[in-house]
Coordinates of C-alpha atoms (C1' of nucleotides) in Angstrom, one line a residue:
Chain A
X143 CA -6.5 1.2 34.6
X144 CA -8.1 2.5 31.9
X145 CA -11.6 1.3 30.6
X146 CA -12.6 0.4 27.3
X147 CA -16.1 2.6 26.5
X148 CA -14.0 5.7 27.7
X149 CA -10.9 4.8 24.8
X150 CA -13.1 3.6 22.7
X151 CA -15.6 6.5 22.4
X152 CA -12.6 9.1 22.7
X153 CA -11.2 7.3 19.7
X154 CA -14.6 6.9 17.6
X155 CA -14.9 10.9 18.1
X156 CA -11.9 11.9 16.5
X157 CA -13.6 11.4 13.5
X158 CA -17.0 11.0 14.0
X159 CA -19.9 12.4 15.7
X160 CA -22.0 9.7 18.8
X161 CA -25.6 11.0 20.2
X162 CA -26.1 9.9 23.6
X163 CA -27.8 7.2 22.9
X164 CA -24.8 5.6 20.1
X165 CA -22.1 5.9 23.0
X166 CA -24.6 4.3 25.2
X167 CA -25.1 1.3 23.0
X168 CA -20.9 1.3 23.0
X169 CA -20.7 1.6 26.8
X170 CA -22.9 -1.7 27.2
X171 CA -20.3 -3.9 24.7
X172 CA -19.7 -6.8 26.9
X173 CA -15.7 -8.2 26.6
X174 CA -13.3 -9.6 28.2
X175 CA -9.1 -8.0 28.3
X176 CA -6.6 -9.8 27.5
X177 CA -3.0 -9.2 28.1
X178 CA -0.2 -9.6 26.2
X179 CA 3.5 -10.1 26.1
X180 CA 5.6 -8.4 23.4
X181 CA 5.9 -10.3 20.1
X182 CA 3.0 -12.3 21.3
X183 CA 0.6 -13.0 18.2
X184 CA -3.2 -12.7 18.9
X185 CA -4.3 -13.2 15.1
X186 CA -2.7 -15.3 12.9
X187 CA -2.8 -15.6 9.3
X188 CA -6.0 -17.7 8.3
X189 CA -7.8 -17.6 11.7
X190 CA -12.2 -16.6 11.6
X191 CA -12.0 -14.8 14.9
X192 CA -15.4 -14.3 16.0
X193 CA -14.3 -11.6 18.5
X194 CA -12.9 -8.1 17.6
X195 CA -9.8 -6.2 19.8
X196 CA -9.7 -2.9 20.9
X197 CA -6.2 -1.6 22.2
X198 CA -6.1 -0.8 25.6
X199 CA -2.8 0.2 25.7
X200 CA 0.7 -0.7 24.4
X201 CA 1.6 -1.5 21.1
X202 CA 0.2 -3.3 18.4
X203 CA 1.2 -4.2 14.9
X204 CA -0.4 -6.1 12.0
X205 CA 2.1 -7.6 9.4
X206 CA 1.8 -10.4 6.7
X207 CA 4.1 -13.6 6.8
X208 CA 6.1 -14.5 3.8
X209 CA 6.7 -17.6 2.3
X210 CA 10.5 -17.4 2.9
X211 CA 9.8 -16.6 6.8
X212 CA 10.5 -12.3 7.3
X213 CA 7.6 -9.9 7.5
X214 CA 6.4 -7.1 5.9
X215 CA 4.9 -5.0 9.1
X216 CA 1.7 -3.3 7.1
X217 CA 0.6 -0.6 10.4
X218 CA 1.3 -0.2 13.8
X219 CA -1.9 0.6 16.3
X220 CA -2.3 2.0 19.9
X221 CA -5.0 2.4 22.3
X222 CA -8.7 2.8 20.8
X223 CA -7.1 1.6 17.4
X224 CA -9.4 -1.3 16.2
X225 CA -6.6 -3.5 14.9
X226 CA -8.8 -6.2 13.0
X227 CA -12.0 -4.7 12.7
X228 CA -12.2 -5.8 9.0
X229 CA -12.5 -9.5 10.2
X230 CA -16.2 -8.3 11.0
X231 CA -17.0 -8.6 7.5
X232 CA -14.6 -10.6 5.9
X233 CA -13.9 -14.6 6.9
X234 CA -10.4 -15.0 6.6
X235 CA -7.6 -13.0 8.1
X236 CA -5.0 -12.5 5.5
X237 CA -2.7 -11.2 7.6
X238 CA -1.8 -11.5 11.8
X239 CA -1.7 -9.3 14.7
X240 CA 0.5 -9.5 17.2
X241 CA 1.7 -7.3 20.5
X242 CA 5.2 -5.2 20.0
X243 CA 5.2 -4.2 23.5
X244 CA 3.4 -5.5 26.2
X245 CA -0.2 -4.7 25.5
X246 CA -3.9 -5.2 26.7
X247 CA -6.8 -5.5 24.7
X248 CA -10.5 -6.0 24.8
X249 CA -12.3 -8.7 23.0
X250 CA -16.3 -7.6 22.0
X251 CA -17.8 -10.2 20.1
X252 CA -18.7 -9.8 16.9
X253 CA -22.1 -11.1 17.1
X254 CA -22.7 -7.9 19.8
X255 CA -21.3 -5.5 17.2
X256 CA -23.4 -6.6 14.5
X257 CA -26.2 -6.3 16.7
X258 CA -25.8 -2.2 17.3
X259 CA -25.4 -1.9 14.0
X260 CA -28.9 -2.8 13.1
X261 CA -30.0 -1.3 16.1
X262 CA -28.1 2.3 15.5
X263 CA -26.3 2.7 12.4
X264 CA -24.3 5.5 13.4
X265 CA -22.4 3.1 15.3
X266 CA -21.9 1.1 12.2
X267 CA -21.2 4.0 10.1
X268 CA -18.3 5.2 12.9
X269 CA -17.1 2.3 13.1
X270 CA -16.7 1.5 9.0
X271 CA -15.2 4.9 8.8
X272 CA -12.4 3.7 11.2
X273 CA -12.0 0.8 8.5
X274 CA -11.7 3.6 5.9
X275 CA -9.1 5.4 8.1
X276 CA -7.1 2.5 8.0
X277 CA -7.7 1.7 4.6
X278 CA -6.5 5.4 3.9
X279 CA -3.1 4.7 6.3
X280 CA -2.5 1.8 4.1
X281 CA -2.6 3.4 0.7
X282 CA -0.2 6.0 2.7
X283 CA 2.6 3.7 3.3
X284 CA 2.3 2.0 -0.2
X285 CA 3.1 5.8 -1.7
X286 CA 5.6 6.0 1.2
X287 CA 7.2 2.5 0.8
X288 CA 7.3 3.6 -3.3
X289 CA 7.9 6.7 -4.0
X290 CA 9.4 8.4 -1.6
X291 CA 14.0 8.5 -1.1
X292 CA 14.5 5.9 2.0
X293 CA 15.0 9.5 4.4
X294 CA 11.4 10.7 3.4
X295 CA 10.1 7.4 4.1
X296 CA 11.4 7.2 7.8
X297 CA 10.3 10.6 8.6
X298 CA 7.1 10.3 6.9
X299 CA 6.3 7.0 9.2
X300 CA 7.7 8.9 12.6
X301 CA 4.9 11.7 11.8
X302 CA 2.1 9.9 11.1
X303 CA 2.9 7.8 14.7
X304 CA 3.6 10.7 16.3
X305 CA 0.5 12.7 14.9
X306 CA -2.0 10.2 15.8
X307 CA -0.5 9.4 19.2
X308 CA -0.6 13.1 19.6
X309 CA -4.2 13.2 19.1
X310 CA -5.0 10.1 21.1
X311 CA -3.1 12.1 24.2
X312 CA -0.1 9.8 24.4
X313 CA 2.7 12.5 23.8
X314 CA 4.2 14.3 26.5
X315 CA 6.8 16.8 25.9
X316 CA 7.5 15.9 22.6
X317 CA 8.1 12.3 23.7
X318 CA 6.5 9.2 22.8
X319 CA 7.2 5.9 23.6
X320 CA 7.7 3.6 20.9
X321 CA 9.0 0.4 21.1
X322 CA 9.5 -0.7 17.5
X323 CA 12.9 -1.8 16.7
X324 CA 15.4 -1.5 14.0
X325 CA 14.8 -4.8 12.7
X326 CA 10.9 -4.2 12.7
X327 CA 11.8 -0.8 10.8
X328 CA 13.2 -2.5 8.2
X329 CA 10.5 -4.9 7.9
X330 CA 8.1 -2.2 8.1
X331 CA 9.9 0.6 5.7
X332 CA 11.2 -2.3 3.1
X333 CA 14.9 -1.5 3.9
X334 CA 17.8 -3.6 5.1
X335 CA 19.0 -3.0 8.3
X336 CA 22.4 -1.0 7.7
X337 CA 20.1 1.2 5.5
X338 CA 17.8 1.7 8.5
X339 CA 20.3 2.6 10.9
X340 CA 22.3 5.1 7.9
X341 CA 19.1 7.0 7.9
X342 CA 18.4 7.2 11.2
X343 CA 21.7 8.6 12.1
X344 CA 21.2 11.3 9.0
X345 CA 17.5 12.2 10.4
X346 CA 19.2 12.4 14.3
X347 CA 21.8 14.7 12.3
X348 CA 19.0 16.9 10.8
X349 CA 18.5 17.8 14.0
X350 CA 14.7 17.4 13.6
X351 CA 14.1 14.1 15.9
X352 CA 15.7 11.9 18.1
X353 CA 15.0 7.3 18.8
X354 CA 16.7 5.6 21.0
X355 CA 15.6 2.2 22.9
X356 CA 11.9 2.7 22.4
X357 CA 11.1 6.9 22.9
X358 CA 10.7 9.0 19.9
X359 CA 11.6 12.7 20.6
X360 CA 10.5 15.0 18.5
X361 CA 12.7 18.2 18.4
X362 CA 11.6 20.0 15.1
X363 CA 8.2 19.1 13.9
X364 CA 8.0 21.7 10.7
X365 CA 10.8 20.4 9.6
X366 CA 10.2 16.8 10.2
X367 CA 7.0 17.3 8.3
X368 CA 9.3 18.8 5.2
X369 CA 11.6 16.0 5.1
X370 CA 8.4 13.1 4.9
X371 CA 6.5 15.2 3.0
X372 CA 3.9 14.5 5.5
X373 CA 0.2 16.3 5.0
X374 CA -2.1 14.9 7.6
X375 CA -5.6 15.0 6.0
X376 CA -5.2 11.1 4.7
X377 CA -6.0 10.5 8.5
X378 CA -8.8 12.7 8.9
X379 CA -9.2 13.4 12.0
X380 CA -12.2 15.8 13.0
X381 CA -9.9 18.3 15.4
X382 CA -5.9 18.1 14.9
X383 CA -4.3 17.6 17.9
X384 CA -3.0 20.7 20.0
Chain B
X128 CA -24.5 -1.8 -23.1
X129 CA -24.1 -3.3 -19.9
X130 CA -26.4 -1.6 -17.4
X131 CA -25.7 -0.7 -13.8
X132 CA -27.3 -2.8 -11.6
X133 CA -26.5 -6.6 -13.5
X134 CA -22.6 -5.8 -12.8
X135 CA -23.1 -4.0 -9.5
X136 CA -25.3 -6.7 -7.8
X137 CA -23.1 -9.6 -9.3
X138 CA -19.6 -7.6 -8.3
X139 CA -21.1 -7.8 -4.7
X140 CA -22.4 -11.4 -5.0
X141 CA -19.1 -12.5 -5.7
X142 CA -18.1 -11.9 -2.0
X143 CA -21.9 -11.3 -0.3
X144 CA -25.1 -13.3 -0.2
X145 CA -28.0 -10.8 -0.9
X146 CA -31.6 -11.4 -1.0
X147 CA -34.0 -10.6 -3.1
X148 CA -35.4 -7.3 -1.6
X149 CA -31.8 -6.1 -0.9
X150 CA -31.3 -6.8 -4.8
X151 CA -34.4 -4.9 -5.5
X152 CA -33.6 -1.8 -3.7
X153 CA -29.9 -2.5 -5.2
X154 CA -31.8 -2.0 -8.5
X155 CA -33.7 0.9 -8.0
X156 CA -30.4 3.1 -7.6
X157 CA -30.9 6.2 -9.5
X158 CA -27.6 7.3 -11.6
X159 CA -26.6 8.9 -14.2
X160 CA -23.9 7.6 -17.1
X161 CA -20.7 9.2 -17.1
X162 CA -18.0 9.0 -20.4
X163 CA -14.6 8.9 -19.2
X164 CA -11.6 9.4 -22.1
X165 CA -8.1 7.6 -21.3
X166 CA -6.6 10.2 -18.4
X167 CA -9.5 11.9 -17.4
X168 CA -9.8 12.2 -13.9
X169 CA -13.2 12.3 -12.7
X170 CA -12.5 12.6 -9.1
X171 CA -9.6 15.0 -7.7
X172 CA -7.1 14.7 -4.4
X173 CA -8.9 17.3 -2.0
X174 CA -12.3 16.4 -3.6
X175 CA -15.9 15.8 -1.3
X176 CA -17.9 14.3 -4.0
X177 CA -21.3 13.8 -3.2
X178 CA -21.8 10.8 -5.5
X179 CA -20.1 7.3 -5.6
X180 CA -19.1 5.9 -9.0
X181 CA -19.6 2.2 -10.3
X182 CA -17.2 1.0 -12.9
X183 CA -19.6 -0.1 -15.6
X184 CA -17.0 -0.4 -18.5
X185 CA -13.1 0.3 -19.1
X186 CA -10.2 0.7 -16.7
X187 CA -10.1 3.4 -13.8
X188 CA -7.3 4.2 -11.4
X189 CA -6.7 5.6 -8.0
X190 CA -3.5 7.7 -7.3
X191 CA -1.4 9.7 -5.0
X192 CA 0.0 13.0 -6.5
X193 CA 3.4 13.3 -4.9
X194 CA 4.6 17.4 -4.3
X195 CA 7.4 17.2 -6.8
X196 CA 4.8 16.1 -9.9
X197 CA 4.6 12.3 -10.6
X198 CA 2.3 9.8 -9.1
X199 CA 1.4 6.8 -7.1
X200 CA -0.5 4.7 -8.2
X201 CA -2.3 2.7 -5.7
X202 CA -5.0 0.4 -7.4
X203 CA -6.6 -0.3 -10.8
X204 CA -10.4 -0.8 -11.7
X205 CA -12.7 -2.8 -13.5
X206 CA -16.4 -3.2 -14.4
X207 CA -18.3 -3.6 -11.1
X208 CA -15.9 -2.0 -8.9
X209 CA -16.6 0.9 -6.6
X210 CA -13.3 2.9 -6.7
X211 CA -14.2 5.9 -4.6
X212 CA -16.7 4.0 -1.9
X213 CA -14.6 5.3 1.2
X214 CA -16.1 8.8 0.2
X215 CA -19.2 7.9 1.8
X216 CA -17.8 8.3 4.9
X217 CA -14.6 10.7 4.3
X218 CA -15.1 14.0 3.1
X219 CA -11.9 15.2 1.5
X220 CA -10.8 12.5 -1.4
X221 CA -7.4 11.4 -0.2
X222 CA -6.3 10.6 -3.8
X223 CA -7.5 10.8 -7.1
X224 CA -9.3 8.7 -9.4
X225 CA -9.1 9.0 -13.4
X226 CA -9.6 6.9 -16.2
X227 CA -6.6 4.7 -18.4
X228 CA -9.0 3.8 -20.8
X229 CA -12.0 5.0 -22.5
X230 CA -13.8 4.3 -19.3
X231 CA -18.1 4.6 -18.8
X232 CA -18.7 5.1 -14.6
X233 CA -22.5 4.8 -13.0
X234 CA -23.1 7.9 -10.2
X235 CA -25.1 7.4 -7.5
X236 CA -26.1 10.1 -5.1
X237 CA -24.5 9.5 -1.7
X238 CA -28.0 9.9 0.5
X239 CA -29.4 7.1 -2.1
X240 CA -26.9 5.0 -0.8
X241 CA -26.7 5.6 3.1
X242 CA -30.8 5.4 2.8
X243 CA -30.2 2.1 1.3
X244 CA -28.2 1.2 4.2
X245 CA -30.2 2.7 7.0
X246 CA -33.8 0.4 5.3
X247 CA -31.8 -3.0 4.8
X248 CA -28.0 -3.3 6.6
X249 CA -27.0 -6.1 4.5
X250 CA -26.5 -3.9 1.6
X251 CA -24.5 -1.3 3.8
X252 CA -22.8 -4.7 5.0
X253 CA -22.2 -5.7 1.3
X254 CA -20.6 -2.8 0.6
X255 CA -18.1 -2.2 3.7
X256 CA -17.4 -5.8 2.9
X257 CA -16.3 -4.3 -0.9
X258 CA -14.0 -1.6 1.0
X259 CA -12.8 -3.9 3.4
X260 CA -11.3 -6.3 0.4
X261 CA -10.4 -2.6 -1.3
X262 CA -8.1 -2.5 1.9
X263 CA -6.9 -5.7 1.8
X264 CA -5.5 -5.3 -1.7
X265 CA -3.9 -1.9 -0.5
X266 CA -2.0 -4.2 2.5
X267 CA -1.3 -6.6 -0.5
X268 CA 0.3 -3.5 -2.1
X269 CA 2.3 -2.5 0.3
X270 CA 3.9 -6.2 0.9
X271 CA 4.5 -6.8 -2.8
X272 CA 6.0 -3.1 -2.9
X273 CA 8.6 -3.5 -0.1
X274 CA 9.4 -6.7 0.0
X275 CA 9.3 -9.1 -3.1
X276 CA 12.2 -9.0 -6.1
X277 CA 11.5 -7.0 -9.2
X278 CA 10.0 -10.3 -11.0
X279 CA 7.5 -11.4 -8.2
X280 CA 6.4 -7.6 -8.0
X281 CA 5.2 -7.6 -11.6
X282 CA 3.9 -11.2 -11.7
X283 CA 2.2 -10.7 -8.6
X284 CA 0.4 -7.7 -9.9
X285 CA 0.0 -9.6 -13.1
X286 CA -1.9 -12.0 -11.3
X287 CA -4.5 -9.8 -9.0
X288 CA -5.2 -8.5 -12.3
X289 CA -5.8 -11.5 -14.4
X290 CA -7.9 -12.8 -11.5
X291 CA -10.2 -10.1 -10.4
X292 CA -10.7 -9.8 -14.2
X293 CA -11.2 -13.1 -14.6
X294 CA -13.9 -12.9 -12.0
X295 CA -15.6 -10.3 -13.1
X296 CA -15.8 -12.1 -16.6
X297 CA -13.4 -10.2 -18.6
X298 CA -11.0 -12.6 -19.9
X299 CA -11.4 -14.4 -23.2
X300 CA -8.9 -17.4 -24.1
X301 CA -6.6 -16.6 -21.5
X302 CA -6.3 -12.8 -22.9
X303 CA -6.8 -9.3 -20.8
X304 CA -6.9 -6.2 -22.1
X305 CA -5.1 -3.9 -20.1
X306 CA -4.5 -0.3 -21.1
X307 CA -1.6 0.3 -18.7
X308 CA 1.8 1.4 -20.1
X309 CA 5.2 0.9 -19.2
X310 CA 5.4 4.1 -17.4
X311 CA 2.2 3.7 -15.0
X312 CA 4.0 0.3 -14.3
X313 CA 6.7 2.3 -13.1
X314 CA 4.6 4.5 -11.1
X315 CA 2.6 2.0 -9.6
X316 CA 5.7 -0.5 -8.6
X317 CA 8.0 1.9 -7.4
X318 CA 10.0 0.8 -10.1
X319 CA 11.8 2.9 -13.2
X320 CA 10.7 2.2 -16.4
X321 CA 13.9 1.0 -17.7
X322 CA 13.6 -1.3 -14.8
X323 CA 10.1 -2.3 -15.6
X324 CA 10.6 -3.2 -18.9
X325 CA 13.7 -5.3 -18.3
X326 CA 12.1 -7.3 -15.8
X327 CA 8.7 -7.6 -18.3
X328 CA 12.1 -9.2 -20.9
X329 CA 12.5 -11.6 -17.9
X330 CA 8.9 -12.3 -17.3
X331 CA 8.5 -12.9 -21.2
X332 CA 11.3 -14.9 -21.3
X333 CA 10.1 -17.4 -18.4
X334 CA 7.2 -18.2 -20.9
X335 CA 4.4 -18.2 -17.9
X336 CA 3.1 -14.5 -20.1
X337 CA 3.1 -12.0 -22.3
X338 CA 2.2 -8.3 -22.4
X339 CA 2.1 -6.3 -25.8
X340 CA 0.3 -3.1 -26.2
X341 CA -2.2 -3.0 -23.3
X342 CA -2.7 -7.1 -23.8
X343 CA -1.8 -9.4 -21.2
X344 CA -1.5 -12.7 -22.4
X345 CA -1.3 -15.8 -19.2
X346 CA 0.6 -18.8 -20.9
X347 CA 1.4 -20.8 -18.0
X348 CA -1.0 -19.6 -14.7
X349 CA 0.5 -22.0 -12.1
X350 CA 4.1 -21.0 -12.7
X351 CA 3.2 -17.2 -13.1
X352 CA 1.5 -17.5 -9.3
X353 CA 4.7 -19.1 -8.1
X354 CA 7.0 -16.1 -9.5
X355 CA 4.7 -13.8 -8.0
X356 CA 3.8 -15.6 -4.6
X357 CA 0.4 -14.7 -5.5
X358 CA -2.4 -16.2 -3.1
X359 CA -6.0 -14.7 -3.9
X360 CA -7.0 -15.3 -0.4
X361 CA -6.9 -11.6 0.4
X362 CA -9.1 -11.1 -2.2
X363 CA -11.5 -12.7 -0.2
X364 CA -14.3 -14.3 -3.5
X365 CA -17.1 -16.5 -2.4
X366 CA -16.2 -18.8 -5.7
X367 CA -12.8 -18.8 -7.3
X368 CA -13.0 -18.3 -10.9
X369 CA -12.8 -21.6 -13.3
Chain C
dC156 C1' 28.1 -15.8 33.1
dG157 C1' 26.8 -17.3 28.5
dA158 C1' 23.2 -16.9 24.9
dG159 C1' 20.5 -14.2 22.2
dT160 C1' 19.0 -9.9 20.3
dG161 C1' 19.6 -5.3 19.0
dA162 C1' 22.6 -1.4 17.6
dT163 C1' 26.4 0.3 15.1
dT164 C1' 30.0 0.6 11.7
dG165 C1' 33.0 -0.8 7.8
dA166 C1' 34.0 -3.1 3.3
dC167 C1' 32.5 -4.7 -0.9
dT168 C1' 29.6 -5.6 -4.8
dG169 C1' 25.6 -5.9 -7.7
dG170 C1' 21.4 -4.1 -8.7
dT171 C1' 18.9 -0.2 -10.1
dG172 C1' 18.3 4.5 -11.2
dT173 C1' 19.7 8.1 -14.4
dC174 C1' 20.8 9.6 -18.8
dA175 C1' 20.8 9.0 -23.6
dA176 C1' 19.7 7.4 -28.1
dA177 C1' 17.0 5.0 -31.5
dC178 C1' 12.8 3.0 -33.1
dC179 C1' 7.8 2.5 -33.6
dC180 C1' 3.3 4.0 -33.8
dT181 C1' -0.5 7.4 -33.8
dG182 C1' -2.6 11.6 -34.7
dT183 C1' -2.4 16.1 -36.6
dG184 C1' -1.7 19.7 -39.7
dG185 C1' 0.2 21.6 -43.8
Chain D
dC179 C1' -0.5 12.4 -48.8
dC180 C1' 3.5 13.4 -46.3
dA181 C1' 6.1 15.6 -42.5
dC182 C1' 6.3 16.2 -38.0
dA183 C1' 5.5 16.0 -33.1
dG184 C1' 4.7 13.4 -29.1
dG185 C1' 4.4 9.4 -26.4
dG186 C1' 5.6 4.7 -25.6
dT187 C1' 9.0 1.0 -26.0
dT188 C1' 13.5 -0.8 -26.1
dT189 C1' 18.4 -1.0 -25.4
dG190 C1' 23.0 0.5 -23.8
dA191 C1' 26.5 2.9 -20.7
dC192 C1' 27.6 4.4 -16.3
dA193 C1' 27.7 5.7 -11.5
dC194 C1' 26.1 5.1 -7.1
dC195 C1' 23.0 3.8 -3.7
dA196 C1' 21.8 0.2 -0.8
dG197 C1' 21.8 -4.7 0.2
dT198 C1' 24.8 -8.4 1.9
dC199 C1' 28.3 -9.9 4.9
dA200 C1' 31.0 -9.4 8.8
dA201 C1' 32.7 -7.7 13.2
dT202 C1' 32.1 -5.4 17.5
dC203 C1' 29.7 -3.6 21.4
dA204 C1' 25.8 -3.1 24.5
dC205 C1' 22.1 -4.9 26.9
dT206 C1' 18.7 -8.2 28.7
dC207 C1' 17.4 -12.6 30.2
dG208 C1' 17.8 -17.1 31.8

DNA sequence: CGAGTGATTGACTGGTGTCAAACCCTGTGG
DNA sequence: CCACAGGGTTTGACACCAGTCAATCACTCG
């Protein structure tokens, strides 16, 4: 089973740089796991948590509730992603969390976070720019969700999943596992269903990638990058994976 | 003129409680003044700027520049924000940020600011809390992007405007000034401008507001919120305005 | 074995993008 | 002082993409 300090420093290091002492502050967060069932909320709309989660492993998605009932899926996490980190700073979640696969994650209080902040501000510092690496993501899928033809848009989200599974070591030969469904594309890309599937058939037909029942294969990756017009830096990672 | 540190320290007030020696070492920022004329860009997509700008008068903008030549749009600026705040901790400017207006922006050096936050936290706190409601706004974004109607799109962006602005202290007898054409409207929506100016008809015609060369006008506030689903929770203010 | 959800495909229609033209306004240069 | 250019705004015509609705099939879970 796999340990929180060891995801949780791998993932801070992607982007920024720990002394001994920071990742030794992060080794001693106290928490508690918690497992989840798929669809399973573990934020919801207008909750104060006072404990952050760290993905352990599964999947993860944050999404806002509309008034009529759907949702608009806003990002999609896996382990060492901090889901709701912002919820350290700001009262009110204005949107919920909840598991797409089964998933575990760890709960650190907040009060302990706060704490190593004012004890070792790189920790605060790598932790905020995680916030700002999301923040990035999100202005990302607003240009995606926009501008870009409904092909574009599809490709552009199975790169940036794949790329940053990549670099957290979850792809194996090409493969990732991915258990988002059409439905939650839809909700996710802003598209109806029929649309959802049309385009997935014409990106299988491109012969670039393959999804089917949960596993992303990824059979051209150049090219998948051309059709989503995908340029990585918005994530910027330290060292791109491979 | 309005001077830096009035609008920064009562920008972050609106969502932070700062004390009096945070406020003083708030005020002691060095900067210069920069003048901005409408469509200057002052920072650039690729950019690692080594001062952070304050919105001290006029509109700014931050945008994607797609490959095939027009933009995104992502969010629009007014006196006291701190448009380019994530570059603290990113190194390459993901987007751009220009002026739509005659605009005036504050710089602060970067090591200024990260001093600030290493001597007193709560101003570093104050700040991520500013980029943390930055990234709410983008989440707001995407939602009102993909999956509101036409109408609620506009009204709801309409309303983030009127609100922040209002605020901030920059609406007079219901009026705005807002230097944003039909054209960015399109490029910010996701919209095309024949689009955009059919539904503004609509919006015009509901009687809840008007919007005549770069002057939005709020007749009816309560009825413009319900065409644009607009609730300012994520905006997460201490005090509501009025 | 039935219920529920997801995946897939087809038919239809309305919304929305594209194209085009006209008008207004501003600033510029002759 | 006027003519012109350029951008923004407004409106119309038209075609087609994509949303809605519906039906079928596959699969999982009580």
């Amino acid at each position: 089973m796999a340990s929180l300090d060891k995801i949780l420093v791998a993932k801070l290091k992607e982007h920024s740089r720990l002394s001994g002492e920071d990742v030794a502050v992060i080794r001693g967060f106290s928490h508690s796991i918690r497992e989840l069932v798929p669809d399973e909320d573990f934020i919801r709309q207008g909750d104060d948590p006072d404990v952050s989660a760290v993905v352990i492993s599964g999947w993860v998605a944050r999404y806002h509730l509309l008034p009529n009932g759907p949702r608009q899926y806003l990002s999609f996490h896996m382990a060492g992603d901090w889901p709701d980190a912002q919820a350290l700073f700001l009262d009110r979640m204005d949107h919920a969390v909840c598991a797409i696969s089964a998933a575990q994650v760890a709960c650190i209080p907040h009060k302990e976070i706060i704490k190593a902040f004012e004890l070792r501000p790189p920790i605060g510092f790598a932790i905020w720019r995680e916030t700002l690496i999301d923040a990035a993501i999100f202005r990302e899928a607003i240009t995606n969700n926009s501008a870009r033809s409904k092909p574009a848009r599809m490709a552009h989200l199975f790169c940036e999943l794949f790329y940053r599974a990549r670099a957290g070591g979850l792809v194996r030969e090409n493969e990732l596992t991915l258990p988002i469904s059409l439905p939650q594309f839809g909700e996710t890309l802003g598209m109806a269903i029929a649309t959802i599937n049309r385009t997935l058939s014409e990106l299988r037909a491109s012969r670039t990638m393959d999804f089917r029942t949960g596993l992303l294969t990824v059979r051209d990756w150049p090219k998948l990058c051309v059709i989503g017009q995908f340029d990585p830096g918005y994530l910027h990672l330290k060292r791109p994976p491979r």
